[in-house]
Short mmCIF file of C-alpha atoms and ligand atoms in Angstrom, two decimals:
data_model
loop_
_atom_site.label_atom_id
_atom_site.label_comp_id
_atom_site.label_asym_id
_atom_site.label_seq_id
_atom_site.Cartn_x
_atom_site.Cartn_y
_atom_site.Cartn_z
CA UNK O 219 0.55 -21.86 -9.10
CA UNK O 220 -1.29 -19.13 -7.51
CA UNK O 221 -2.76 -18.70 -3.96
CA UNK O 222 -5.33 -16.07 -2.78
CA UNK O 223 -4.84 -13.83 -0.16
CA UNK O 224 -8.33 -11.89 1.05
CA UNK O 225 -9.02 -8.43 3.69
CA UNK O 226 -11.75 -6.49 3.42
CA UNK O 227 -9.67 -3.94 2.88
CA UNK O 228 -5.82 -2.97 3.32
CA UNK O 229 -4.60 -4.72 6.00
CA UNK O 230 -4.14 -8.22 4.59
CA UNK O 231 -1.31 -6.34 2.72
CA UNK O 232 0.75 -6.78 6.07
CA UNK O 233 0.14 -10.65 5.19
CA UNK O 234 0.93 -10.45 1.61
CA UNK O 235 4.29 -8.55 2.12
CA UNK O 236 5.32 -11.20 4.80
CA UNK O 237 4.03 -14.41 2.37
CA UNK O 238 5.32 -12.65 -0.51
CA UNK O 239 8.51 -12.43 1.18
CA UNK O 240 8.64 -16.21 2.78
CA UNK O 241 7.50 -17.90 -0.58
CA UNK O 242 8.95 -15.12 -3.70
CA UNK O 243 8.19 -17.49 -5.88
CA UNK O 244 4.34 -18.01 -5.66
CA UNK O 245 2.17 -15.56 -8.10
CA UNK O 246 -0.47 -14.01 -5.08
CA UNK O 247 -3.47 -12.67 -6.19
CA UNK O 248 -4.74 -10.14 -3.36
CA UNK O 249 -8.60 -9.09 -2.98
CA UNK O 250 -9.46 -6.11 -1.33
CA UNK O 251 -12.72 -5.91 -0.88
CA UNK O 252 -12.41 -2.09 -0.46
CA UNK O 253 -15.83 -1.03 -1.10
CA UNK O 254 -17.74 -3.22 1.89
CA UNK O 255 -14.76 -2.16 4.71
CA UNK O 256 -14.51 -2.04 7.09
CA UNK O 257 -16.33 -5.73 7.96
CA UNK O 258 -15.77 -4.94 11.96
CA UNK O 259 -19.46 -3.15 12.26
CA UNK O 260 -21.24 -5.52 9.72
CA UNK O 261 -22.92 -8.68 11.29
CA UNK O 262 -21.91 -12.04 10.35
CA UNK O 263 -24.63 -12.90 7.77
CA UNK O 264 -22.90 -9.98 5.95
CA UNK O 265 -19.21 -10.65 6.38
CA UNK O 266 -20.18 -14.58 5.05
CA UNK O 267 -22.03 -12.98 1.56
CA UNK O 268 -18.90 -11.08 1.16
CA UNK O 269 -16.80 -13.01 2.31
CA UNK O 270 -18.23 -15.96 -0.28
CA UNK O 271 -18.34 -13.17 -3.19
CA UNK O 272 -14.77 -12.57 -3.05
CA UNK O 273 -13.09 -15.87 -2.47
CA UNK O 274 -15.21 -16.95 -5.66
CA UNK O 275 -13.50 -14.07 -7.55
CA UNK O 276 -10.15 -15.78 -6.13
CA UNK O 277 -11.32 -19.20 -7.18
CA UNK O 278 -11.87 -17.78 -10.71
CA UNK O 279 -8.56 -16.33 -11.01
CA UNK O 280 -6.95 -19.42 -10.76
CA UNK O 281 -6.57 -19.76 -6.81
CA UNK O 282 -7.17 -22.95 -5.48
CA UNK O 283 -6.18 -22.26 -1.71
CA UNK O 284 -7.79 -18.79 -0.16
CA UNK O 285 -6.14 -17.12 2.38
CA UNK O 286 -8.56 -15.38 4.66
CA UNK O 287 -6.03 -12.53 5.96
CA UNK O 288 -9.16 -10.75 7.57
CA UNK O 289 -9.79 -12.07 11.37
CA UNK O 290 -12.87 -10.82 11.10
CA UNK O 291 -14.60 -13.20 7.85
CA UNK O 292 -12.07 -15.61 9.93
CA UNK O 293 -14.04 -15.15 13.04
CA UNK O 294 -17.79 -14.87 11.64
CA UNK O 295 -17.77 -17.05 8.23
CA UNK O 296 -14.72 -19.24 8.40
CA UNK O 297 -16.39 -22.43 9.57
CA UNK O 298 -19.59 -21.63 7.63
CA UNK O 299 -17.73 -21.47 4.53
CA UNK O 300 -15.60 -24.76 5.30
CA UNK O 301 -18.65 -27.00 6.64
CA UNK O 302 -21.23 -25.96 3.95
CA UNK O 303 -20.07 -23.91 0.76
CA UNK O 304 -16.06 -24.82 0.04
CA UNK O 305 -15.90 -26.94 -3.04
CA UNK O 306 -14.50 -30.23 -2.18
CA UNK O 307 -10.99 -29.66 -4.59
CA UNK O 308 -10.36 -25.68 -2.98
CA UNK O 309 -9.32 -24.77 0.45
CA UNK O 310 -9.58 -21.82 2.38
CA UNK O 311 -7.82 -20.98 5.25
CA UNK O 312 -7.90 -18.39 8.23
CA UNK O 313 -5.75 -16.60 10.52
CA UNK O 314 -6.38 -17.23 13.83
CA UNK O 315 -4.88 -21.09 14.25
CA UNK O 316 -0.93 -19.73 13.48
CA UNK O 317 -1.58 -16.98 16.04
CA UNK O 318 -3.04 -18.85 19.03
CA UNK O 319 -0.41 -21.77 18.58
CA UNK O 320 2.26 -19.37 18.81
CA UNK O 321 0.91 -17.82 22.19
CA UNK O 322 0.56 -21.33 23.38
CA UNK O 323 4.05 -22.27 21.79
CA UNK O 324 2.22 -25.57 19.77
CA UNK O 325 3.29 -27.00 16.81
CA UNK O 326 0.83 -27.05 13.91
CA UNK O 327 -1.40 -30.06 14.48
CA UNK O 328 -0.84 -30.75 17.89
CA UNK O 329 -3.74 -31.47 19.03
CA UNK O 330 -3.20 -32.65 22.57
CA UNK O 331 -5.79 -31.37 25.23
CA UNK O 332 -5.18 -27.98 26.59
CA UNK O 333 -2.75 -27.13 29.30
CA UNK O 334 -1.05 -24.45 30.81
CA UNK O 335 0.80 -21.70 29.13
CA UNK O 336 3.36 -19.10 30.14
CA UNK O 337 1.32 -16.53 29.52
CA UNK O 338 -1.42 -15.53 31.49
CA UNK O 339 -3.09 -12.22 31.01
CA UNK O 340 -3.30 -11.29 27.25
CA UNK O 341 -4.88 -8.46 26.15
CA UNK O 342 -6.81 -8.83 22.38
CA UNK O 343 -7.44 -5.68 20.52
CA UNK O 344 -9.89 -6.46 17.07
CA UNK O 345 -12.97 -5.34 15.37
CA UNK O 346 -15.89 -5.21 17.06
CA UNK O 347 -17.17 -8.12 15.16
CA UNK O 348 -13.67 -10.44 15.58
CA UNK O 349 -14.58 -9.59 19.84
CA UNK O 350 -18.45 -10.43 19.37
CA UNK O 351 -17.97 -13.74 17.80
CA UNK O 352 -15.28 -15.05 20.83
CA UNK O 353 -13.68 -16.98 18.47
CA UNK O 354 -10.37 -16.07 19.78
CA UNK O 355 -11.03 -17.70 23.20
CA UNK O 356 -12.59 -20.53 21.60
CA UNK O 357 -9.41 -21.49 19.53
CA UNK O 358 -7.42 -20.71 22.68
CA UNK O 359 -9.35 -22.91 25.10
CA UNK O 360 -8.94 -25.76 22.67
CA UNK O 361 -5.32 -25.25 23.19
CA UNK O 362 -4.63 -23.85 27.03
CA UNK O 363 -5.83 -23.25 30.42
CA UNK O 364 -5.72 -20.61 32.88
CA UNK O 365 -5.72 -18.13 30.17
CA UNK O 366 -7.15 -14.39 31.58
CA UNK O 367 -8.26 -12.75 27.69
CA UNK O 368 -9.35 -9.26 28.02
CA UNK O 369 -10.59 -8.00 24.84
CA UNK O 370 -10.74 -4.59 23.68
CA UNK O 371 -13.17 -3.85 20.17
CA UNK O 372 -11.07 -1.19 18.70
CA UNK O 373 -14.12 1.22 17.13
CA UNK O 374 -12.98 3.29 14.23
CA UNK O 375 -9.40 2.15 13.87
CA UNK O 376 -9.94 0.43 10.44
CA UNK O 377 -12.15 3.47 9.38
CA UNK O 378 -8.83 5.45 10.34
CA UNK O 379 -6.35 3.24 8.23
CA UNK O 380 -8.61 2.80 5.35
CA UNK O 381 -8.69 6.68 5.11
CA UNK O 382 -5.48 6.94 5.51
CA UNK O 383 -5.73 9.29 8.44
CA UNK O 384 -2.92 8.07 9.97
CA UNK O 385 -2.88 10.83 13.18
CA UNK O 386 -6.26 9.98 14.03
CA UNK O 387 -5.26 6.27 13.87
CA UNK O 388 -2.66 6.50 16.43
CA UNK O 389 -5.07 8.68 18.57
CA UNK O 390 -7.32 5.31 18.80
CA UNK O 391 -4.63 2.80 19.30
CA UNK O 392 -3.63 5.02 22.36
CA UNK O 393 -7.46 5.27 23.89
CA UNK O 394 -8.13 1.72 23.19
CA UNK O 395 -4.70 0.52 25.20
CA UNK O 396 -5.72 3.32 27.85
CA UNK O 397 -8.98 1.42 27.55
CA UNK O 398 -7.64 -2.10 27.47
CA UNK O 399 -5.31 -1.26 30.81
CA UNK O 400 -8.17 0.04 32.87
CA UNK O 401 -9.64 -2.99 32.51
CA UNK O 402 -6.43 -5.53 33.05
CA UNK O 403 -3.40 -2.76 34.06
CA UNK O 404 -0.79 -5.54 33.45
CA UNK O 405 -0.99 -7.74 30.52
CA UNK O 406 2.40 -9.86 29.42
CA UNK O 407 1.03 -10.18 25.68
CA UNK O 408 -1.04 -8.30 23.17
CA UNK O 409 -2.54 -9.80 20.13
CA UNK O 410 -3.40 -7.64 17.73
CA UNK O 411 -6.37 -9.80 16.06
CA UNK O 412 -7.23 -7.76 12.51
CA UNK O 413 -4.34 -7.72 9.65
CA UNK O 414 -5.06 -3.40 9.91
CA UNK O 415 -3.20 -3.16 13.45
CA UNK O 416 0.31 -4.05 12.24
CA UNK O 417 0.03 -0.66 10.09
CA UNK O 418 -0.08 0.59 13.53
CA UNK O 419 2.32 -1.74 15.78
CA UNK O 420 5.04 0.60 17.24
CA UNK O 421 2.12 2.78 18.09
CA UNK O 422 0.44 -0.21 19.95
CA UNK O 423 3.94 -1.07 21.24
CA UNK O 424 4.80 2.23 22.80
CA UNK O 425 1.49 2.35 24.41
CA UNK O 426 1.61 -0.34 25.94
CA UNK O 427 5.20 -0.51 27.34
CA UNK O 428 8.17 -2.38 26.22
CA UNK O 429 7.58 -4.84 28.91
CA UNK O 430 4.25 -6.49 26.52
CA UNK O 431 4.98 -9.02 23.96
CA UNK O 432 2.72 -7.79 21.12
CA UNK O 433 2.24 -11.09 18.54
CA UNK O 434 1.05 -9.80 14.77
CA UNK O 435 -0.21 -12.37 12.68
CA UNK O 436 1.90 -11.69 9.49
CA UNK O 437 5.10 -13.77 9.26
CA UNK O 438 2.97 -16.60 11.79
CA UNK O 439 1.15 -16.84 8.59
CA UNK O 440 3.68 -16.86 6.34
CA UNK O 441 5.25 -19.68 8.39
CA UNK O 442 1.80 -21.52 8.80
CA UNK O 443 1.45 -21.29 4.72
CA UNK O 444 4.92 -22.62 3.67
CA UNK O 445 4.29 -25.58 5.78
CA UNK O 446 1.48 -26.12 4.44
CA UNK O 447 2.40 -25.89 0.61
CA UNK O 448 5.05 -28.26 1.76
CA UNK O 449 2.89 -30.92 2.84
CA UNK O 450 0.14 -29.74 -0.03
CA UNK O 451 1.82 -29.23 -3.23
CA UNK O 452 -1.38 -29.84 -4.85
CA UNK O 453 -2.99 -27.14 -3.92
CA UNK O 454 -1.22 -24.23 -5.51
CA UNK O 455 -3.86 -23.42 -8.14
CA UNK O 456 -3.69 -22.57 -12.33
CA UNK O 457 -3.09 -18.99 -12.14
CA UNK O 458 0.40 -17.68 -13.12
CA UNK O 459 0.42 -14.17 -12.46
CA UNK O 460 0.27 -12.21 -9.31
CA UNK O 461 -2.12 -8.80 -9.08
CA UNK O 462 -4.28 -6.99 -6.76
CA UNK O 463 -8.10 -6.59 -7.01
CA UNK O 464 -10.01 -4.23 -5.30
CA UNK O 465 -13.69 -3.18 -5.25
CA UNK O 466 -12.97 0.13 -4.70
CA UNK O 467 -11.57 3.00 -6.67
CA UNK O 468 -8.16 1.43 -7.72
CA UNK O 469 -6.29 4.53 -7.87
CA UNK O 470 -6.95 5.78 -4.71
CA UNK O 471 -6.28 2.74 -2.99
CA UNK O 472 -3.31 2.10 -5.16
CA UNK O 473 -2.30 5.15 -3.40
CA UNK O 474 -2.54 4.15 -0.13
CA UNK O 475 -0.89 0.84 -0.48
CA UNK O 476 1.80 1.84 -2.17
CA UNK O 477 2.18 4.66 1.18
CA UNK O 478 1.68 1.58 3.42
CA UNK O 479 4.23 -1.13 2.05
CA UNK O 480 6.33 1.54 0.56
CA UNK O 481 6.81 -0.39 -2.79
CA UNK O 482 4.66 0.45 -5.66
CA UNK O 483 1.81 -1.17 -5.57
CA UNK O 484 -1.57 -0.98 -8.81
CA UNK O 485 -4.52 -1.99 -8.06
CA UNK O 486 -6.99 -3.72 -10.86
CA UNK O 487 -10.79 -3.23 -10.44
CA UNK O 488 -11.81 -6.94 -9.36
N1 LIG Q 1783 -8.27 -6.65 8.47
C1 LIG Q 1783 -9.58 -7.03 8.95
C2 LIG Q 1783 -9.41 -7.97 10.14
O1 LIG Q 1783 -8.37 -8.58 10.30
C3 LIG Q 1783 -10.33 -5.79 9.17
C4 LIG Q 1783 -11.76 -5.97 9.35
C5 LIG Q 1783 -12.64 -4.81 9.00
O2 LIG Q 1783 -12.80 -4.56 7.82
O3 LIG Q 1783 -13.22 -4.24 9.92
O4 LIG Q 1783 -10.31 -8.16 10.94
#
């Protein structure tokens, strides 16, 4: 019964822990795809190879529903994959949709035309890539109006994570909000749209002020995925065991994940 979760790197571990945690009883079978992060800088003809490479590697260890816990490959292959390449008995899902119908306090599926929100001014921080492709204000118009998005492409940051560097990673969270409030001083919310940032959250939350709501996207998903395992029993795949599969050197990141989610954590070569 086993469901994929992908990143391109570490921080679709903030998803697993929060859909390990929601659904203990589901075997997850995380990819990092290590090796090619961070996706951010690569352009989207890139993130879809990879993107497609890895959720086969899913698909062959017995997962029959993908999680795409990366908002980038969400952003810049998500639809490719689902309107061309997606066999017709697999699904794969993103991580944008839970997110956005939080913000705009929507039920899954409701798909009545857009209208207006409490929020007004939200500030984004992502990868330069997730900010490039606008998806984010795509999925939002759908679903409100009078929405003021400023976006901030947070250079470096997943570099930063990846490497473990944690001081340096906190030195960019606190120039991109310095960044972010020159260019909208007052926002009521923050998304922070890649699965890295909640490594980083009370840094983003002290920067920006207590006063800013700042959504993550973990337990949204986690929420999003057990309602739809509910209504889609059938797609919990073959596999029975959970494990982690990286492309990079399994020990070292072994090492950082275990630092991140503080549980031990062993990486496989995928
Ligand atoms: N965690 C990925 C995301 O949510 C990071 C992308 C990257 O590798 O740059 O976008």
């Amino acid at each position: 019964m086993a469901v994929g979760v992908f990143d391109s790197g570490l921080g679709g571990l903030t998803v697993l822990d929060a859909v390990t945690r929601r659904l203990p009883d589901v075997p997850f079978v995380y990819f990092g795809d290590n090796a090619h992060a961070p996706y951010g800088v690569r352009d989207a003809d890139d993130v879809y190879e990879l993107t497609v490479a890895a959720t086969e590697r899913l698909f062959a260890a017995g997962c029959d529903l993908v999680i795409l816990a990366c908002n980038t490959a969400s952003a810049a292959a998500l639809r490719r994959m689902q309107e061309s390449w997606v066999p017709r008995d697999k699904r794969v899902l993103g991580v944008f949709v839970p997110l956005i119908e939080a913000l705009t306090e929507r039920r899954w599926g409701d798909n009545s035309p857009p209208r207006e929100v409490a929020v007004k001014h939200v500030a984004l921080f992502a990868t330069p890539a997730t900010v490039r492709s606008r998806a984010f204000q795509r999925e939002l118009a759908f679903r409100a109006i009078g929405v003021d998005v400023e976006a901030q492409a947070c250079g470096g940051l997943v570099d930063a994570i990846e490497e473990g560097d944690m001081i340096l990673a906190e030195a960019l969270v606190r120039s991109h909000v310095d960044a972010l409030k020159r260019k909208m001083p007052d926002p009521e919310a923050a998304i922070l749209g890649c699965t890295h940032y909640p490594l980083m959250q009370e840094v983003f939350q002290d920067a920006l002020g207590p006063e800013v709501a700042v959504y993550s996207q973990a337990n949204l998903v986690a929420d999003a995925l057990a309602d739809y395992l509910k209504r889609h029993p059938d797609m919990y795949g073959s596999g029975s065991d959970a494990m982690f599969l990286t492309t990079g050197d399994p020990r070292r990141v072994s090492g950082h994940a275990t630092q991140f989610l503080r549980r031990e954590i062993s990486f496989i070569s995928a």
